[in-house]
Structures are given as C-alpha cells and as structure tokens.
Short mmCIF file of C-alpha atoms in Angstrom, two decimals:
data_model
loop_
_atom_site.label_atom_id
_atom_site.label_comp_id
_atom_site.label_asym_id
_atom_site.label_seq_id
_atom_site.Cartn_x
_atom_site.Cartn_y
_atom_site.Cartn_z
CA MET Q 1396 -20.87 7.92 11.38
CA ASN Q 1397 -23.63 6.35 9.26
CA MET Q 1398 -23.22 9.00 6.57
CA LEU Q 1399 -19.44 8.44 6.54
CA MET Q 1400 -19.89 4.70 6.07
CA GLU Q 1401 -22.46 5.28 3.32
CA ARG Q 1402 -19.97 7.48 1.50
CA TYR Q 1403 -17.13 5.06 2.16
CA ALA Q 1404 -19.22 2.33 0.54
CA ASP Q 1405 -19.75 4.60 -2.48
CA ILE Q 1406 -15.99 5.11 -2.83
CA ILE Q 1407 -15.31 1.38 -2.59
CA LEU Q 1408 -17.86 0.46 -5.25
CA ARG Q 1409 -17.63 3.37 -7.68
CA LYS Q 1410 -13.99 4.51 -7.50
CA ALA Q 1411 -12.01 1.53 -6.19
CA LEU Q 1412 -13.85 -1.47 -7.66
CA ARG Q 1413 -15.48 0.57 -10.47
CA LEU Q 1414 -18.44 -1.76 -10.57
CA GLN Q 1415 -20.39 -2.00 -13.82
CA GLU Q 1416 -23.87 -3.07 -14.79
CA GLY Q 1417 -24.07 -6.87 -14.87
CA ASP Q 1418 -21.28 -7.45 -12.34
CA VAL Q 1419 -21.68 -9.81 -9.42
CA LEU Q 1420 -19.78 -8.87 -6.27
CA SER Q 1421 -18.31 -11.30 -3.76
CA ILE Q 1422 -17.72 -9.80 -0.29
CA ASN Q 1423 -15.47 -11.58 2.21
CA THR Q 1424 -15.48 -10.39 5.81
CA GLU Q 1425 -15.91 -11.42 9.44
CA GLU Q 1426 -19.17 -11.46 11.35
CA GLU Q 1427 -18.56 -8.12 13.08
CA ASN Q 1428 -18.53 -6.35 9.70
CA SER Q 1429 -21.68 -8.09 8.46
CA GLU Q 1430 -23.84 -4.95 8.67
CA PHE Q 1431 -21.40 -2.98 6.51
CA ALA Q 1432 -21.20 -5.90 4.05
CA HIS Q 1433 -24.98 -5.85 3.64
CA MET Q 1434 -24.92 -2.08 3.07
CA ILE Q 1435 -22.32 -2.65 0.33
CA ALA Q 1436 -24.44 -5.39 -1.25
CA THR Q 1437 -27.51 -3.12 -1.34
CA LYS Q 1438 -25.55 -0.29 -2.96
CA ALA Q 1439 -23.91 -2.73 -5.39
CA ARG Q 1440 -27.31 -3.89 -6.62
CA ALA Q 1441 -28.19 -0.31 -7.61
CA ILE Q 1442 -25.16 -0.34 -9.93
CA THR Q 1443 -25.03 -3.92 -11.17
CA GLY Q 1444 -28.67 -5.03 -11.11
CA ASN Q 1445 -27.51 -8.16 -9.30
CA GLY Q 1446 -27.23 -9.40 -5.75
CA SER Q 1447 -23.90 -10.11 -4.05
CA TYR Q 1448 -22.33 -13.07 -2.33
CA ILE Q 1449 -21.32 -12.43 1.30
CA GLN Q 1450 -18.86 -14.94 2.72
CA ILE Q 1451 -18.23 -14.87 6.47
CA ILE Q 1452 -14.68 -15.82 7.44
CA GLU Q 1453 -13.55 -17.19 10.80
CA ASN Q 1454 -9.93 -18.11 11.52
CA GLY Q 1455 -9.12 -17.87 7.83
CA LYS Q 1456 -11.92 -20.21 6.71
CA VAL Q 1457 -15.31 -19.50 5.12
CA THR Q 1458 -18.00 -20.51 7.61
CA ASP Q 1459 -21.10 -19.18 5.86
CA THR Q 1460 -22.12 -17.93 2.40
CA GLU Q 1461 -25.18 -15.78 1.78
CA GLU Q 1462 -26.72 -14.38 -1.39
CA ALA Q 1463 -27.55 -10.82 -0.33
CA ALA Q 1464 -29.65 -7.97 -1.80
CA THR Q 1465 -31.45 -10.26 -4.23
CA ASP Q 1466 -34.95 -11.71 -4.58
CA TYR Q 1467 -33.81 -14.72 -6.57
CA PRO Q 1468 -30.81 -17.07 -6.68
CA ILE Q 1469 -27.71 -15.54 -8.24
CA SER Q 1470 -26.89 -17.42 -11.43
CA LYS Q 1471 -23.53 -15.85 -12.23
CA ARG Q 1472 -20.08 -16.31 -10.77
CA PRO Q 1473 -18.44 -13.31 -9.05
CA SER Q 1474 -16.87 -10.77 -11.39
CA ALA Q 1475 -15.53 -8.45 -8.67
CA LEU Q 1476 -14.04 -9.18 -5.23
CA LEU Q 1477 -14.09 -7.18 -2.00
CA TYR Q 1478 -12.34 -8.05 1.25
CA ILE Q 1479 -13.35 -6.15 4.40
CA PRO Q 1480 -10.67 -6.99 6.99
CA VAL Q 1481 -11.07 -6.58 10.71
CA TYR Q 1482 -8.25 -4.55 12.29
CA ARG Q 1483 -6.67 -6.72 14.98
CA SER Q 1484 -4.39 -5.74 17.87
CA TYR Q 1485 -0.78 -6.84 17.59
CA MET Q 1486 0.84 -9.72 19.42
CA ALA Q 1487 4.08 -9.14 21.33
CA ALA Q 1488 7.21 -9.23 19.14
CA GLU Q 1489 9.64 -11.28 21.21
CA ASP Q 1490 13.41 -11.18 20.72
CA GLY Q 1491 14.89 -14.14 18.87
CA LYS Q 1492 11.59 -15.32 17.42
CA LEU Q 1493 11.32 -16.42 13.78
CA PHE Q 1494 7.75 -15.71 12.75
CA THR Q 1495 5.59 -17.86 10.51
CA ALA Q 1496 4.06 -16.33 7.39
CA PRO Q 1497 0.60 -15.94 9.06
CA GLU Q 1498 2.23 -14.19 12.02
CA ILE Q 1499 4.15 -11.85 9.70
CA GLN Q 1500 0.87 -11.10 7.92
CA ARG Q 1501 -0.72 -10.12 11.24
CA PHE Q 1502 2.03 -7.51 11.62
CA ARG Q 1503 1.38 -6.40 8.00
CA HIS Q 1504 5.01 -7.11 7.04
CA LEU Q 1505 4.41 -10.11 4.75
CA SER Q 1506 5.61 -9.43 1.21
CA GLU Q 1507 3.82 -10.58 -1.93
CA PRO Q 1508 5.24 -13.53 -3.88
CA LEU Q 1509 7.38 -12.22 -6.74
CA ASP Q 1510 5.69 -14.54 -9.21
CA ASN Q 1511 2.19 -13.23 -8.52
CA THR Q 1512 0.33 -12.95 -11.80
CA ALA Q 1513 -1.70 -9.92 -12.83
CA PRO Q 1514 -5.27 -10.03 -11.46
CA VAL Q 1515 -8.12 -11.02 -13.76
CA LEU Q 1516 -10.98 -9.56 -11.69
CA PRO Q 1517 -11.19 -6.16 -10.00
CA PHE Q 1518 -10.49 -6.58 -6.29
CA VAL Q 1519 -10.26 -4.28 -3.26
CA SER Q 1520 -9.30 -4.63 0.40
CA ALA Q 1521 -11.15 -1.99 2.43
CA PRO Q 1522 -10.43 -1.60 6.17
CA VAL Q 1523 -13.21 -0.19 8.33
CA PRO Q 1524 -12.95 2.00 11.44
CA SER Q 1525 -12.70 0.23 14.78
CA ASP Q 1526 -11.71 0.90 18.37
CA GLU Q 1527 -8.66 -1.37 17.99
CA TRP Q 1528 -7.42 0.59 14.99
CA GLY Q 1529 -7.93 3.87 16.82
CA GLN Q 1530 -5.97 2.60 19.83
CA VAL Q 1531 -3.01 1.61 17.63
CA LEU Q 1532 -2.96 5.19 16.37
CA ASP Q 1533 -3.21 6.59 19.89
CA GLU Q 1534 -3.60 4.79 23.23
CA GLU Q 1535 -6.62 6.95 24.00
CA GLY Q 1536 -7.97 6.67 20.47
CA SER Q 1537 -11.20 5.02 19.44
CA LEU Q 1538 -13.37 4.22 16.43
CA SER Q 1539 -13.87 7.94 15.77
CA LEU Q 1540 -10.11 8.50 15.28
CA ALA Q 1541 -9.88 5.74 12.66
CA ALA Q 1542 -13.04 7.05 11.02
CA ALA Q 1543 -11.56 10.55 10.82
CA LEU Q 1544 -8.48 9.14 9.03
CA ILE Q 1545 -10.62 7.48 6.36
CA SER Q 1546 -12.73 10.61 5.99
CA ASP Q 1547 -9.70 12.87 5.61
CA LEU Q 1548 -7.97 10.51 3.17
CA LEU Q 1549 -10.97 10.07 0.87
CA GLY Q 1550 -12.54 13.50 1.32
CA LEU Q 1551 -15.75 11.99 2.64
CA GLY Q 1552 -16.73 15.26 4.29
CA GLU Q 1553 -16.83 17.06 0.93
CA ASP Q 1554 -19.91 17.24 -1.29
CA ASP Q 1555 -17.84 16.24 -4.33
CA TYR Q 1556 -16.28 13.18 -2.66
CA LEU Q 1557 -17.10 10.99 -5.67
CA GLU Q 1558 -15.89 13.41 -8.33
CA LYS Q 1559 -12.17 13.52 -7.54
CA ASP Q 1560 -10.35 10.80 -9.46
CA ASP Q 1561 -6.60 10.80 -10.08
CA ALA Q 1562 -6.36 7.26 -11.48
CA ASP Q 1563 -5.82 8.31 -15.10
CA LEU Q 1564 -3.21 10.91 -14.05
CA ILE Q 1565 -1.29 8.31 -12.03
CA LEU Q 1566 -1.30 5.88 -14.96
CA TYR Q 1567 -0.21 8.67 -17.30
CA GLU Q 1568 2.75 9.53 -15.04
CA CYS Q 1569 3.73 5.83 -14.96
CA ASP Q 1570 3.71 5.64 -18.74
CA ARG Q 1571 5.71 8.87 -19.08
CA LEU Q 1572 8.40 7.70 -16.65
CA ASN Q 1573 8.63 4.34 -18.40
CA GLU Q 1574 9.11 6.04 -21.78
CA MET Q 1575 12.28 7.67 -20.41
CA ASN Q 1576 14.05 4.28 -20.09
CA LEU Q 1577 15.67 5.24 -16.79
CA VAL Q 1578 18.41 2.99 -15.43
CA LYS Q 1579 19.55 4.64 -12.20
CA GLY Q 1580 18.62 7.41 -9.80
CA ARG Q 1581 19.37 9.40 -6.69
CA VAL Q 1582 17.24 10.87 -3.92
CA ALA Q 1583 18.68 13.75 -1.90
CA ASP Q 1584 16.91 15.61 0.89
CA GLU Q 1585 18.33 18.28 3.14
CA GLU Q 1586 16.57 16.52 6.02
CA GLY Q 1587 19.25 13.80 5.95
CA THR Q 1588 19.08 11.62 2.83
CA ASP Q 1589 21.50 11.04 -0.03
CA LEU Q 1590 20.89 7.67 -1.66
CA GLU Q 1591 21.96 6.41 -5.08
CA PHE Q 1592 20.55 3.27 -6.72
CA SER Q 1593 20.00 1.40 -9.98
CA PHE Q 1594 16.64 0.22 -11.28
CA LEU Q 1595 16.31 -3.53 -11.77
CA PRO Q 1596 16.57 -4.47 -15.47
CA GLY Q 1597 13.27 -5.93 -16.62
CA SER Q 1598 11.28 -3.78 -14.19
CA GLU Q 1599 9.16 -0.72 -14.88
CA PHE Q 1600 7.26 1.92 -12.95
CA ALA Q 1601 3.89 0.68 -11.68
CA SER Q 1602 1.20 2.18 -9.47
CA GLY Q 1603 -1.51 1.46 -6.96
CA VAL Q 1604 -4.00 1.74 -9.82
CA VAL Q 1605 -4.25 -1.68 -11.46
CA SER Q 1606 -5.14 -2.05 -15.12
CA LEU Q 1607 -6.63 -5.47 -15.83
CA ALA Q 1608 -6.03 -7.39 -19.05
CA ASN Q 1609 -9.49 -6.40 -20.32
CA GLY Q 1610 -8.81 -2.69 -19.74
CA ARG Q 1611 -10.82 -2.29 -16.55
CA LYS Q 1612 -9.14 -0.48 -13.66
CA CYS Q 1613 -9.35 -0.98 -9.92
CA ILE Q 1614 -7.60 0.37 -6.83
CA PRO Q 1615 -6.92 -2.60 -4.52
CA THR Q 1616 -6.03 -0.35 -1.58
CA VAL Q 1617 -9.11 1.95 -2.00
CA PHE Q 1618 -6.81 5.00 -2.27
CA ALA Q 1619 -3.83 5.33 -4.60
CA SER Q 1620 -1.27 8.08 -5.06
CA ASP Q 1621 2.12 6.37 -5.38
CA ILE Q 1622 4.23 5.23 -8.32
CA PHE Q 1623 6.94 2.68 -7.59
CA ARG Q 1624 9.74 0.71 -9.20
CA THR Q 1625 11.94 -2.20 -8.14
CA LEU Q 1626 15.64 -1.57 -7.51
CA GLU Q 1627 18.60 -3.81 -8.25
CA ARG Q 1628 19.10 -5.40 -4.85
CA THR Q 1629 22.83 -4.63 -4.39
CA SER Q 1630 22.85 -1.16 -5.95
CA ALA Q 1631 21.73 1.30 -3.25
CA CYS Q 1632 24.50 3.23 -1.51
CA GLY Q 1633 24.44 6.23 0.81
CA TYR Q 1634 22.26 7.13 3.77
CA PHE Q 1635 18.68 8.08 4.54
CA THR Q 1636 16.56 9.56 7.32
CA ALA Q 1637 12.88 8.84 7.87
CA THR Q 1638 10.78 11.98 7.44
CA ARG Q 1639 7.52 10.60 8.84
CA PRO Q 1640 6.58 7.93 11.39
CA PHE Q 1641 6.13 4.35 10.21
CA MET Q 1642 4.91 1.09 11.70
CA LEU Q 1643 7.25 -1.73 12.75
CA PHE Q 1644 5.76 -4.83 14.42
CA GLY Q 1645 2.81 -2.73 15.58
CA HIS Q 1646 5.10 -0.08 17.11
CA ILE Q 1647 5.29 3.51 15.85
CA VAL Q 1648 8.83 4.50 14.89
CA HIS Q 1649 9.15 8.29 15.15
CA SER Q 1650 12.81 8.72 14.17
CA PHE Q 1651 15.11 6.51 12.12
CA ALA Q 1652 18.31 6.97 10.13
CA ALA Q 1653 20.47 4.39 8.36
CA ARG Q 1654 23.55 3.90 6.19
CA VAL Q 1655 23.39 1.68 3.13
CA GLU Q 1656 26.21 -0.15 1.34
CA ASN Q 1657 25.82 -2.46 -1.66
CA GLY Q 1658 22.07 -2.35 -1.29
CA ARG Q 1659 22.01 -3.40 2.36
CA ILE Q 1660 21.46 -1.45 5.58
CA THR Q 1661 24.75 -1.69 7.46
CA ASP Q 1662 24.12 0.68 10.36
CA PHE Q 1663 21.12 2.53 11.81
CA SER Q 1664 20.13 4.78 14.68
CA THR Q 1665 16.78 5.12 16.43
CA ASP Q 1666 15.32 4.82 19.94
CA GLU Q 1667 15.96 1.69 22.01
CA GLU Q 1668 12.63 -0.10 21.42
CA SER Q 1669 12.60 0.68 17.70
CA ALA Q 1670 16.19 -0.60 17.43
CA ARG Q 1671 15.21 -3.87 19.12
CA LEU Q 1672 12.32 -4.37 16.71
CA PHE Q 1673 14.35 -3.43 13.65
CA ARG Q 1674 17.02 -5.98 14.55
CA LEU Q 1675 14.24 -8.53 14.93
CA PHE Q 1676 12.96 -7.58 11.46
CA LEU Q 1677 16.45 -8.02 9.94
CA ASP Q 1678 16.85 -11.42 11.60
CA GLN Q 1679 13.77 -12.90 9.92
CA ASP Q 1680 15.61 -13.75 6.68
CA GLN Q 1681 18.80 -12.91 4.79
CA MET Q 1682 17.18 -10.48 2.35
CA ALA Q 1683 15.13 -8.50 4.89
CA GLY Q 1684 17.73 -5.72 5.13
CA ASN Q 1685 18.12 -5.03 1.39
CA ILE Q 1686 16.55 -1.97 -0.22
CA SER Q 1687 14.25 -3.21 -2.95
CA GLU Q 1688 11.96 -0.42 -4.16
CA ILE Q 1689 11.41 3.31 -4.38
CA SER Q 1690 7.95 4.92 -4.27
CA LEU Q 1691 7.01 8.40 -5.44
CA ALA Q 1692 3.92 10.16 -4.08
CA GLU Q 1693 3.34 13.89 -4.30
CA GLU Q 1694 3.29 15.99 -1.14
CA SER Q 1695 -0.01 17.58 -2.19
CA THR Q 1696 -2.03 14.38 -1.79
CA ALA Q 1697 -4.40 13.78 1.10
CA ALA Q 1698 -2.18 10.96 2.40
CA ALA Q 1699 0.86 13.24 2.65
CA ASN Q 1700 -1.00 15.50 5.06
CA ILE Q 1701 -1.76 12.65 7.49
CA GLU Q 1702 1.04 11.72 9.87
CA TYR Q 1703 0.33 8.04 10.28
CA PHE Q 1704 -2.26 5.43 9.22
CA ALA Q 1705 -0.93 2.24 10.87
CA LEU Q 1706 -1.62 0.60 7.50
CA PRO Q 1707 1.51 0.10 5.36
CA GLU Q 1708 -0.49 0.24 2.12
CA TRP Q 1709 -1.45 3.82 2.94
CA ASP Q 1710 1.60 4.84 5.01
CA ARG Q 1711 3.91 4.43 1.99
CA MET Q 1712 1.95 7.02 0.02
CA ARG Q 1713 3.07 9.99 2.13
CA GLY Q 1714 5.77 11.41 -0.17
CA ALA Q 1715 8.79 9.47 -1.42
CA ALA Q 1716 9.54 6.18 0.33
CA ILE Q 1717 11.86 3.22 0.10
CA THR Q 1718 11.00 -0.41 0.74
CA ILE Q 1719 13.32 -2.89 2.40
CA GLY Q 1720 12.74 -6.61 2.12
CA GLY Q 1721 10.39 -7.82 -0.62
CA PRO Q 1722 9.18 -5.37 -3.29
CA ARG Q 1723 5.75 -5.40 -4.87
CA PRO Q 1724 5.71 -7.67 -7.93
CA ASP Q 1725 3.49 -5.42 -10.07
CA GLY Q 1726 6.35 -3.80 -11.98
CA LEU Q 1727 8.38 -6.98 -12.67
CA ARG Q 1728 7.95 -7.63 -16.38
CA THR Q 1729 10.36 -10.49 -17.14
CA ASP Q 1730 11.21 -13.85 -15.60
CA ALA Q 1731 14.80 -12.64 -15.18
CA ALA Q 1732 13.58 -9.65 -13.16
CA ARG Q 1733 11.45 -11.85 -10.91
CA GLN Q 1734 14.41 -14.14 -10.31
CA SER Q 1735 16.80 -11.25 -9.59
CA ALA Q 1736 14.55 -9.11 -7.38
CA ASN Q 1737 15.13 -9.09 -3.63
CA ASP Q 1738 13.20 -12.15 -2.47
CA SER Q 1739 12.22 -11.80 1.19
CA LEU Q 1740 9.20 -12.80 3.26
CA MET Q 1741 9.46 -9.44 5.01
CA THR Q 1742 8.58 -6.00 3.66
CA LEU Q 1743 8.76 -2.56 5.25
CA SER Q 1744 8.26 0.86 3.64
CA ILE Q 1745 10.02 3.87 5.17
CA PRO Q 1746 9.12 7.45 4.15
CA ILE Q 1747 12.29 9.37 3.24
CA GLY Q 1748 11.03 12.32 1.19
CA SER Q 1749 9.64 15.77 1.89
CA ASP Q 1750 8.97 18.91 -0.12
CA SER Q 1751 12.74 19.59 -0.02
CA ALA Q 1752 13.65 16.23 -1.62
CA VAL Q 1753 15.09 16.14 -5.13
CA ILE Q 1754 14.97 12.89 -7.07
CA THR Q 1755 17.05 12.65 -10.21
CA ALA Q 1756 17.53 9.80 -12.69
CA GLU Q 1757 19.61 8.89 -15.73
CA ASP Q 1758 18.73 7.00 -18.88
CA GLU Q 1759 20.90 4.55 -20.80
CA GLU Q 1760 22.69 7.40 -22.57
CA GLU Q 1761 23.49 9.12 -19.24
CA ASN Q 1762 21.03 11.96 -19.82
CA GLU Q 1763 19.97 13.26 -16.40
CA TYR Q 1764 16.42 14.23 -15.48
CA THR Q 1765 14.84 15.65 -12.36
CA ILE Q 1766 11.80 13.46 -11.86
CA MET Q 1767 10.61 14.85 -8.50
CA GLU Q 1768 11.19 18.24 -6.87
CA ASP Q 1769 9.36 20.56 -4.43
CA GLY Q 1770 7.09 17.67 -3.57
CA PHE Q 1771 5.83 17.15 -7.12
CA ILE Q 1772 6.59 14.70 -9.92
CA ARG Q 1773 8.10 16.80 -12.70
CA GLU Q 1774 6.43 16.99 -16.12
CA ASP Q 1775 9.44 18.22 -18.11
#
C-alpha cells in the first residue's frame, strides 16, 4: 500500500499537476489525509525546491495552515493547487426532496457554473483510497478495493508508470475535431442506441487535459481520456441504452434505457429503485432531463476496462457517454453559447458506447465523417 501511495503521489505531481522548479504547492485536505499530504509536500520539494502549504479543512472551512517540507518560511504565493478529498458515504435520497447545492455536491451531481473562467494555476483533485469508497463499490469492499481501482487506472503496478502520457495526443485529437467545423452528429450502437443531435453553436471540443493561458498543462481529474462537446439543448432525438453501470444518488444503476425527444428524456426503463432515483433527479430543476453533452473516450483506455469507479469524473471516461443536466463549461467559447447551453444545477453522465458504436458527424457543407468506430476515434 505504501508503494502504491508513493507512486500515486508521483502521478499527481509529475503528470497531473506537472510541477516545475520554483513552484509553490498549496494542498487542501482533511485531517485524516494529513499523512498523505505531507508525503506529497516532501516529494514536491524535490521538484520545486520549495516547501508547500497544507491547509486542513473541516466542514468546508480552513481550520489550520502549515508550511510543510521547508526549513524556512515560504515567501511565495501558491502557484499550483491540490485538493485531496475524503470519500464520504451517501445520505438517503428521499422522495420529494429538493436538495441544496451542497447536498447535490455530496452526491457528486452538482454541475459547474457555465460562466466559469479558464483556470490560471494548475490544479488537481485527487481522491485517495478509503474503506468508505470501497464499500460504495461493493458492500463487502474495503480500502484495498479502492486502491486497486487507482492502481489499475494509473498503471501503478507497472515499472513505467510515469512514462505513459497521452495528454498531447488528447489535445491533438481535440484540435483535429475542431478543425472539421462539425455541426451535428449521430451515435448508433447495436446494443440499443440511435441518437441524433446538433452541436451548440459557439462551442468546441474540449478535454480533461487543461491548457492554461501561459501554455502549461494540467489534468484536474488526475486521469484524462475523454473529449467532449456541448450539444444544443433541444436537438437530441432518438433513444439510448446504458452500456456500463453508473452512479445515481450513490446507487449503482446496472441497466437503463431511455427515449429522447427535442433534447429531453421523455420515457425511460430501469429497475424500481433506479427509476425512483431518476425521477428524483429530474424533479430537481426544469433542465435536469435535457441532454447537454457528448463525450468520446476510446475503448482501449484503462478506464474503459474498469466497470465502475463511483466517481463521475472517471466513470464518464469509459467509452462514449452522454451528459444530462448541466454540461462542463470548458468548451463554451462565446457568451451566446454560455447563455444558450442547458443550465441546470444537476449533472449526470451515462455511458452509451461500446466497441460496436459508430459515431458520425456532418460539417456545415453536409460532408459526413465517421469520427469514432470500433472503439477508437478515427484519424481519417
């Protein structure tokens, strides 16, 4: 376990945050992750030459600040940010309840504000293994189950765990798709999906790899494999079937199918408990049931080979997926796009692709392209 956490710390600092000499890291976490935070600070000093700030959070407020891994006071402000969240068990989702934003965040269904500006500093949120996380994955699970997920996702058991880096390839694929000036698309899968949609004007393909204004890159979710784009909120029509489990109010949904008209889910089928929770999701606000985004992630990635993470930021990277509710704001490039995008407090990503899915798209001149097939994003 210690070796895994040492390697996880390496991934966070060197591949996700991409720390540089001279940086000063600020680490926010809760007391129970203090030991891991100090390990990170020690490793950060070997890269940056500086100590790190560690801020302990309790009930959403900073209760203590320490200058760690340094022999002298730190004279610089933070130039990189790391959040180490504690995985918490879920509260009961009661029928008829309208949740507050903090409660929605606890369920990991709170969308980002559409007017979020691009980040200035590299930042990462890095969950750590815990018994509670393992028990969400499986009632008999434990810390070791959550640790195995992180190890499998990031290849921590391999000697070359630090050498694999797909960030530049993901950014290249984003740029290539944006050069095609695509305006609409369709995803069809023999497993039960045929969905047509239009891309939101003023949006573009974006990715989990963030390029800062100064050219530095970071991966806020530690691991990135998906490319996504916002959809025009009334455009999606057809039907879809979930091809992998997903999380809904802390409950694992194993099977789900829905019909979509004018961008909105009009009918769905699933098991009784999942249906109850999905109705509760739709009741939270008027835009919660609109399809807002499509994500593309290749079936050959490490995430695609893992059935379920119980973390939406990783769950959505297992092949193609759609998002209902609020989209991510990263690909909204104009004020008009931000004003027209589906504005909802809620967000939920549902995997709908497999290696049999075919995703096609058209440009403004009605030229058609196959952009994803056999589980891979097409190059031609």
